Amino acid sequence: MSLQKLTKKAKEDHSKGIHVGVQETPARVRIRKDLEALTGVTSEVIHSRDEFYVVKVVVKPTKGVYSGGEFHFRIDLTEKYPDDGPKVRYTGPMRVYHPNIEGEELSELRLHGRPCTDWGVCVGVQREWKPNYTLCQLIISIEMLFEHPNYDDNLPGLASTAAEVLKTDPAKFEAIAKEWMKGDTHRVK
């Protein structure tokens, strides 16, 4: 093969996340396959070759309580993916009033003098993960949290309060959620 063809192939491989000297493991193949098959996803999905086992997702709901907002998530994968399921964290840019996203500002990190910059997410696909599930299914599940917050499957802390308000007074829940989306007082530091 000519040097020109080798260079072209190396560039193509690099753009696909294949690095010379990096072993092509089943997890890497599956992650790449999942990312190439993202159909029906409305979110922005960011995948960096430098952080191969991290997928960042930006959800921008167009309807419902959270319409007009922007919500960032981090999906952490392991070398054992898809056997080991992904871990989803909410990363901001501001805290969110939501029953399925932990919004407890007084987290363990904050108690130790460091600001909390990510929170847990309660999404069924993550909790009940099976190896035949895909990143596409997980991302769509995250998107659905904003169309249909689930007060019956809430996280503790502030999320529990949000669930109770959603259940007993949906109009009040919507007003609080929209207020949180506006203000700098809830911005992740």
Short mmCIF file of C-alpha atoms in Angstrom, two decimals:
data_model
loop_
_atom_site.label_atom_id
_atom_site.label_comp_id
_atom_site.label_asym_id
_atom_site.label_seq_id
_atom_site.Cartn_x
_atom_site.Cartn_y
_atom_site.Cartn_z
CA MET A 1 0.00 0.00 0.00
CA SER A 2 1.32 3.45 -0.85
CA LEU A 3 2.20 5.98 1.83
CA GLN A 4 -0.64 8.20 0.61
CA LYS A 5 -3.20 5.37 1.02
CA LEU A 6 -1.82 4.45 4.46
CA THR A 7 -2.07 8.09 5.57
CA LYS A 8 -5.65 8.33 4.28
CA LYS A 9 -6.63 5.09 6.07
CA ALA A 10 -5.02 6.25 9.32
CA LYS A 11 -6.99 9.53 9.15
CA GLU A 12 -10.24 7.65 8.48
CA ASP A 13 -9.57 5.24 11.34
CA HIS A 14 -8.69 8.11 13.68
CA SER A 15 -11.94 9.91 12.83
CA LYS A 16 -13.82 6.71 13.75
CA GLY A 17 -12.01 6.50 17.08
CA ILE A 18 -9.59 3.77 16.00
CA HIS A 19 -6.08 4.61 17.19
CA VAL A 20 -2.88 2.91 16.15
CA GLY A 21 -1.60 0.98 19.16
CA VAL A 22 -5.04 0.91 20.83
CA GLN A 23 -6.49 -2.56 21.07
CA GLU A 24 -9.87 -2.82 19.35
CA THR A 25 -11.88 -4.42 22.16
CA PRO A 26 -15.47 -5.68 21.97
CA ALA A 27 -16.52 -2.72 24.15
CA ARG A 28 -14.96 -0.20 21.76
CA VAL A 29 -16.59 -1.87 18.75
CA ARG A 30 -20.00 -1.90 20.46
CA ILE A 31 -19.74 1.74 21.61
CA ARG A 32 -18.85 2.85 18.11
CA LYS A 33 -21.71 0.76 16.66
CA ASP A 34 -24.20 2.23 19.16
CA LEU A 35 -23.08 5.77 18.36
CA GLU A 36 -23.40 5.19 14.62
CA ALA A 37 -26.98 3.92 15.09
CA LEU A 38 -28.48 6.89 16.93
CA THR A 39 -31.88 7.19 15.24
CA GLY A 40 -34.81 9.00 16.79
CA VAL A 41 -32.56 10.96 19.13
CA THR A 42 -33.20 14.72 19.23
CA SER A 43 -30.35 15.54 21.61
CA GLU A 44 -26.85 16.65 20.72
CA VAL A 45 -24.47 13.74 21.33
CA ILE A 46 -20.77 14.49 21.83
CA HIS A 47 -18.18 11.74 21.78
CA SER A 48 -14.48 12.51 22.00
CA ARG A 49 -11.68 10.21 20.92
CA ASP A 50 -9.72 11.47 23.93
CA GLU A 51 -12.38 10.24 26.37
CA PHE A 52 -13.54 7.14 24.52
CA TYR A 53 -15.60 5.76 27.39
CA VAL A 54 -17.52 9.01 27.94
CA VAL A 55 -20.52 10.18 25.94
CA LYS A 56 -21.91 13.66 26.58
CA VAL A 57 -25.53 14.46 25.77
CA VAL A 58 -27.23 17.86 25.58
CA VAL A 59 -31.03 17.63 25.83
CA LYS A 60 -33.06 20.63 24.60
CA PRO A 61 -36.76 19.84 25.14
CA THR A 62 -39.20 21.46 22.71
CA LYS A 63 -42.39 20.72 24.63
CA GLY A 64 -43.57 20.33 28.19
CA VAL A 65 -42.46 21.97 31.42
CA TYR A 66 -38.79 22.03 30.45
CA SER A 67 -39.32 23.43 26.92
CA GLY A 68 -36.59 25.91 26.02
CA GLY A 69 -34.14 24.53 28.59
CA GLU A 70 -30.75 22.98 28.00
CA PHE A 71 -29.65 20.04 30.13
CA HIS A 72 -26.25 18.32 30.01
CA PHE A 73 -25.56 14.69 30.86
CA ARG A 74 -22.49 12.50 31.02
CA ILE A 75 -22.72 8.79 30.24
CA ASP A 76 -19.79 6.79 31.60
CA LEU A 77 -19.04 3.43 30.02
CA THR A 78 -16.49 0.78 30.93
CA GLU A 79 -14.30 -1.71 29.14
CA LYS A 80 -16.99 -4.28 30.01
CA TYR A 81 -19.76 -2.46 28.09
CA PRO A 82 -22.42 -3.60 27.21
CA ASP A 83 -22.31 -6.28 29.93
CA ASP A 84 -21.74 -3.53 32.50
CA GLY A 85 -24.39 -0.89 31.99
CA PRO A 86 -23.69 2.80 31.56
CA LYS A 87 -23.83 5.30 34.42
CA VAL A 88 -25.68 8.54 33.73
CA ARG A 89 -24.94 11.79 35.56
CA TYR A 90 -26.59 15.20 35.17
CA THR A 91 -23.91 17.90 34.82
CA GLY A 92 -25.80 21.18 34.46
CA PRO A 93 -25.44 23.94 33.40
CA MET A 94 -27.84 24.62 36.28
CA ARG A 95 -29.54 22.56 38.92
CA VAL A 96 -32.89 21.24 37.81
CA TYR A 97 -36.12 20.87 39.75
CA HIS A 98 -37.04 17.35 38.70
CA PRO A 99 -38.18 14.18 40.52
CA ASN A 100 -35.81 11.93 38.57
CA ILE A 101 -32.69 14.07 38.69
CA GLU A 102 -31.01 14.50 42.05
CA GLY A 103 -30.76 18.19 42.82
CA GLU A 104 -29.47 18.06 46.36
CA GLU A 105 -27.06 20.95 46.67
CA LEU A 106 -25.76 19.78 50.04
CA SER A 107 -24.19 16.70 48.58
CA GLU A 108 -21.23 14.81 49.98
CA LEU A 109 -18.89 16.86 47.77
CA ARG A 110 -20.26 20.18 49.00
CA LEU A 111 -19.90 19.04 52.61
CA HIS A 112 -16.18 18.56 51.93
CA GLY A 113 -15.80 22.09 50.55
CA ARG A 114 -15.94 21.19 46.85
CA PRO A 115 -18.87 22.25 44.70
CA CYS A 116 -21.07 19.49 43.37
CA THR A 117 -20.99 19.55 39.57
CA ASP A 118 -22.98 16.43 38.79
CA TRP A 119 -26.00 14.60 40.11
CA GLY A 120 -27.62 11.20 39.80
CA VAL A 121 -30.31 10.40 37.26
CA CYS A 122 -33.09 7.86 37.76
CA VAL A 123 -33.82 6.36 34.37
CA GLY A 124 -35.29 2.85 34.10
CA VAL A 125 -33.10 1.67 31.21
CA GLN A 126 -29.99 2.42 33.27
CA ARG A 127 -31.29 0.63 36.36
CA GLU A 128 -32.59 -2.41 34.47
CA TRP A 129 -29.74 -2.53 31.92
CA LYS A 130 -29.36 -5.61 29.73
CA PRO A 131 -26.51 -6.10 27.22
CA ASN A 132 -28.93 -5.96 24.28
CA TYR A 133 -29.96 -2.39 25.19
CA THR A 134 -28.28 0.41 23.27
CA LEU A 135 -27.04 3.92 23.90
CA CYS A 136 -29.85 5.10 21.63
CA GLN A 137 -32.46 3.59 23.97
CA LEU A 138 -30.74 5.15 26.96
CA ILE A 139 -30.57 8.62 25.40
CA ILE A 140 -34.23 8.48 24.34
CA SER A 141 -35.09 7.50 27.94
CA ILE A 142 -33.21 10.56 29.20
CA GLU A 143 -35.12 12.75 26.73
CA MET A 144 -38.42 11.26 27.92
CA LEU A 145 -37.66 12.31 31.52
CA PHE A 146 -38.29 15.88 30.39
CA GLU A 147 -41.59 15.13 28.64
CA HIS A 148 -42.86 12.82 31.36
CA PRO A 149 -41.24 13.33 34.78
CA ASN A 150 -42.08 10.32 36.95
CA TYR A 151 -43.12 11.12 40.52
CA ASP A 152 -43.51 7.41 41.33
CA ASP A 153 -39.81 6.67 40.73
CA ASN A 154 -38.07 9.64 42.28
CA LEU A 155 -34.63 10.09 43.76
CA PRO A 156 -34.13 11.22 47.39
CA GLY A 157 -33.56 14.75 48.64
CA LEU A 158 -34.83 17.66 46.60
CA ALA A 159 -36.00 15.26 43.87
CA SER A 160 -38.35 13.68 46.42
CA THR A 161 -39.82 17.11 47.18
CA ALA A 162 -40.22 17.78 43.45
CA ALA A 163 -42.02 14.43 43.05
CA GLU A 164 -44.47 15.23 45.84
CA VAL A 165 -45.24 18.68 44.39
CA LEU A 166 -45.68 17.20 40.88
CA LYS A 167 -48.09 14.60 42.28
CA THR A 168 -50.18 16.96 44.42
CA ASP A 169 -49.99 20.27 42.53
CA PRO A 170 -48.77 20.00 38.91
CA ALA A 171 -49.27 23.73 38.26
CA LYS A 172 -47.04 24.62 41.21
CA PHE A 173 -44.45 22.08 40.05
CA GLU A 174 -44.40 23.64 36.58
CA ALA A 175 -44.01 27.16 38.02
CA ILE A 176 -41.09 26.10 40.24
CA ALA A 177 -39.38 24.14 37.45
CA LYS A 178 -39.66 27.10 35.05
CA GLU A 179 -38.34 29.48 37.73
CA TRP A 180 -35.32 27.25 38.30
CA MET A 181 -34.65 27.22 34.55
CA LYS A 182 -34.41 31.04 34.55
CA GLY A 183 -32.31 31.86 37.54
CA ASP A 184 -28.61 32.12 38.19
CA THR A 185 -29.26 31.07 41.79
CA HIS A 186 -29.42 27.47 40.63
CA ARG A 187 -26.45 27.56 38.24
CA VAL A 188 -23.90 24.78 38.66
CA LYS A 189 -20.68 26.36 39.93
#
